[in-house]
mmCIF file of C-alpha atoms in Angstrom:
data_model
loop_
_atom_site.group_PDB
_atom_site.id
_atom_site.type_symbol
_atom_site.label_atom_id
_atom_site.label_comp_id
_atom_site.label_asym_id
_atom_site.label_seq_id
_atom_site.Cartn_x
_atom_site.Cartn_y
_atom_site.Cartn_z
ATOM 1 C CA UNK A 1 0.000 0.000 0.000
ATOM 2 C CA UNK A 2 2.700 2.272 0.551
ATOM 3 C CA UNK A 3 3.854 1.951 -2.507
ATOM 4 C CA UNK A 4 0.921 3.767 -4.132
ATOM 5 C CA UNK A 5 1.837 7.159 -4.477
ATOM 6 C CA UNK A 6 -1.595 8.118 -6.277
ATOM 7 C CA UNK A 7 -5.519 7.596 -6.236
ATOM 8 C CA UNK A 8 -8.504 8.717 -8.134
ATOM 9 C CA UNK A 9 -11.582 7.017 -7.298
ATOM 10 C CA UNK A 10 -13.294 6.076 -10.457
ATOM 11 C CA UNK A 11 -13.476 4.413 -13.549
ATOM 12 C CA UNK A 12 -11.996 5.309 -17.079
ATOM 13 C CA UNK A 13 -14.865 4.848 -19.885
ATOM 14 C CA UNK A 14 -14.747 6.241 -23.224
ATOM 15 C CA UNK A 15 -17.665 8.323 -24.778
ATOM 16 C CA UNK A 16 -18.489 8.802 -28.319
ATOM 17 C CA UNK A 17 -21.151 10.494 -30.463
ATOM 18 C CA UNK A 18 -23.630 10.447 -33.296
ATOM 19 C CA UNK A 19 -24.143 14.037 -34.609
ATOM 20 C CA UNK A 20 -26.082 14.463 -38.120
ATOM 21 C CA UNK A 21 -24.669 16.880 -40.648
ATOM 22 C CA UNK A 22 -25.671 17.643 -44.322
ATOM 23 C CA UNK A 23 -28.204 14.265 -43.547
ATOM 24 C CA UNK A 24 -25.051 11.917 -42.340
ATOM 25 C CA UNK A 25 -24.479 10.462 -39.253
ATOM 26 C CA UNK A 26 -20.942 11.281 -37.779
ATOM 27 C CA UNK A 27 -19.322 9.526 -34.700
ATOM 28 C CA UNK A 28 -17.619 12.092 -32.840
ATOM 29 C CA UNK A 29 -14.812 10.599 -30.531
ATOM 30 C CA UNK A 30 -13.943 8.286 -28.625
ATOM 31 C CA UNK A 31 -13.376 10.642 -26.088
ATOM 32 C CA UNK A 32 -11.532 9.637 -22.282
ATOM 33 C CA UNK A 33 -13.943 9.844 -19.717
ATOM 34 C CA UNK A 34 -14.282 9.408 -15.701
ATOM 35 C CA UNK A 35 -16.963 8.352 -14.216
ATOM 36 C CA UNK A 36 -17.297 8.105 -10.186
ATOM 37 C CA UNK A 37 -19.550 8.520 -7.745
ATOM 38 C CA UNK A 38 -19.477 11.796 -5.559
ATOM 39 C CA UNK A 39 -21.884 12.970 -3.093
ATOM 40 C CA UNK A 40 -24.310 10.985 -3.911
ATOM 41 C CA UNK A 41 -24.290 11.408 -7.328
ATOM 42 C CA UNK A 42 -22.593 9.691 -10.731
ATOM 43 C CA UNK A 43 -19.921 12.588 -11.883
ATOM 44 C CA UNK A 44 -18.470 12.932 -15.331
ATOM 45 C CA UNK A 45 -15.682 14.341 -16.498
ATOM 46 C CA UNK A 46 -13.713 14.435 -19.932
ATOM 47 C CA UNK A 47 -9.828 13.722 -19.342
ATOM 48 C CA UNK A 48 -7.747 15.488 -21.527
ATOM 49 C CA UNK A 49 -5.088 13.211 -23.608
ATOM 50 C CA UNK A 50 -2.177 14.706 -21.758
ATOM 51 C CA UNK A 51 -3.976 13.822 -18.156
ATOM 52 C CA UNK A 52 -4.952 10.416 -19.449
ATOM 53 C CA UNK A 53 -1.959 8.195 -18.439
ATOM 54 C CA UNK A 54 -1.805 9.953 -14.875
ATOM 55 C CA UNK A 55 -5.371 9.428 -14.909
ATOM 56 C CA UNK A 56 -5.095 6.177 -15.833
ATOM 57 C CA UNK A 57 -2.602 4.965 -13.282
ATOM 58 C CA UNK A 58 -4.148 6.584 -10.328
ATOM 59 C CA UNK A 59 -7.923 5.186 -11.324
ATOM 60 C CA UNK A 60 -5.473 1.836 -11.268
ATOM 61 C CA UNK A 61 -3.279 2.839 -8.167
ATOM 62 C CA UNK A 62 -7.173 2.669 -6.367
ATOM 63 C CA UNK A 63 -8.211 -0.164 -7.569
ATOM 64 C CA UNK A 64 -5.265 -1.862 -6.834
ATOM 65 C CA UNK A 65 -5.387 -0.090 -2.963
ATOM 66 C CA UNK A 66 -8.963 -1.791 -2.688
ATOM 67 C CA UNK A 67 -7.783 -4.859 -3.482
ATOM 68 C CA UNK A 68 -4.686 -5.062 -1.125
ATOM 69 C CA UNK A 69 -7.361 -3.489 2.018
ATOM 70 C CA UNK A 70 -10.097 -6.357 1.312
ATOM 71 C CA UNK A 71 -7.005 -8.760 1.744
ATOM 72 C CA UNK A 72 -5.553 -7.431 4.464
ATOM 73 C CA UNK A 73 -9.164 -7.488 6.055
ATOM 74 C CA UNK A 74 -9.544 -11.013 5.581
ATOM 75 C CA UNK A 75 -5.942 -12.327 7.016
ATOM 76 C CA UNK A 76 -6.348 -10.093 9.588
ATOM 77 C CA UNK A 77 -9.955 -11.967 10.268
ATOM 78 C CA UNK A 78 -8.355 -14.813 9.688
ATOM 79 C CA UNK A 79 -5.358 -14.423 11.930
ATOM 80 C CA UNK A 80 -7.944 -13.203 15.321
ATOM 81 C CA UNK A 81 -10.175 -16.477 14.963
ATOM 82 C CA UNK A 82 -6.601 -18.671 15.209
ATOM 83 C CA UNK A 83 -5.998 -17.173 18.412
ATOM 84 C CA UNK A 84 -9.899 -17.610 19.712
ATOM 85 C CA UNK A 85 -9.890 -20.674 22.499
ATOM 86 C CA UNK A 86 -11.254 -23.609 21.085
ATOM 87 C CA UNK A 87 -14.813 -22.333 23.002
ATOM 88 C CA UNK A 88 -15.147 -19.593 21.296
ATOM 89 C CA UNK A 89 -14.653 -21.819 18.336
ATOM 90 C CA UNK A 90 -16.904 -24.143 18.775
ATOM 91 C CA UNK A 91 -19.702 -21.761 19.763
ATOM 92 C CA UNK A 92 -19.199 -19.560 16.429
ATOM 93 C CA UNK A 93 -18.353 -23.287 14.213
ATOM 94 C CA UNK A 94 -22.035 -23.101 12.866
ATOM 95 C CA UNK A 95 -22.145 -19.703 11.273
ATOM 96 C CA UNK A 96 -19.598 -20.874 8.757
ATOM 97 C CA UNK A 97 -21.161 -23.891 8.318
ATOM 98 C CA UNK A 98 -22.600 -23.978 4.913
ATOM 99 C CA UNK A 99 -26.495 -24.767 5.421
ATOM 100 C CA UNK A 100 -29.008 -26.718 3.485
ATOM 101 C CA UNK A 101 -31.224 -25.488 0.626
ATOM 102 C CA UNK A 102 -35.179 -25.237 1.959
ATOM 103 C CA UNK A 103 -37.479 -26.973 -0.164
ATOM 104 C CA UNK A 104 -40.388 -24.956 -0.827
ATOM 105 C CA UNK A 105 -43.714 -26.255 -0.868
ATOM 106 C CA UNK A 106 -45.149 -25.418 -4.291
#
């Protein structure tokens, strides 16, 4: 994680479109775009070609920060039920017991 130097929450899309001139349809782009949520609410914005690759690698340095958290979250989960005593063990055995499907009377 440290070794992520920077972030952008997001993700990199690319938008095009269909414009009609002199009755034909032109495609207009692709154009870089980033989409994310913020405050609620799905923000846009166009990225420039000289922002894209720094764009790019922070949308990526993220991702890649979510990943190494969710792991860390589950070792560390991991790790504290190896040190329960086996009571504790035993008492909290059936929640990660798979269960059986219901049959439901049709």
């Amino acid at each position: 994680m440290a070794d992520i130097d920077s972030m952008i929450r997001g993700h990199l899309s690319q938008q095009t479109y269909r414009r009609k001139s002199a009755g034909r349809s032109l495609i207009q782009g692709p154009y870089p775009l980033l989409q994310r949520h913020q405050n609620g609410k799905n923000n846009c914005q166009r990225i420039g070609v000289e922002e894209l690759e720094f764009v790019s690698q922070a949308v990526e340095g993220h991702a890649r920060f979510q990943q190494l958290a969710r792991r860390y979250a589950e070792l560390t989960e991991q790790a504290t039920w190896e040190r329960q005593t086996p009571e504790i063990k035993k008492k909290f055995r059936r929640f990660s017991r798979p269960t059986s499907p219901r049959l439901s009377s049709a």
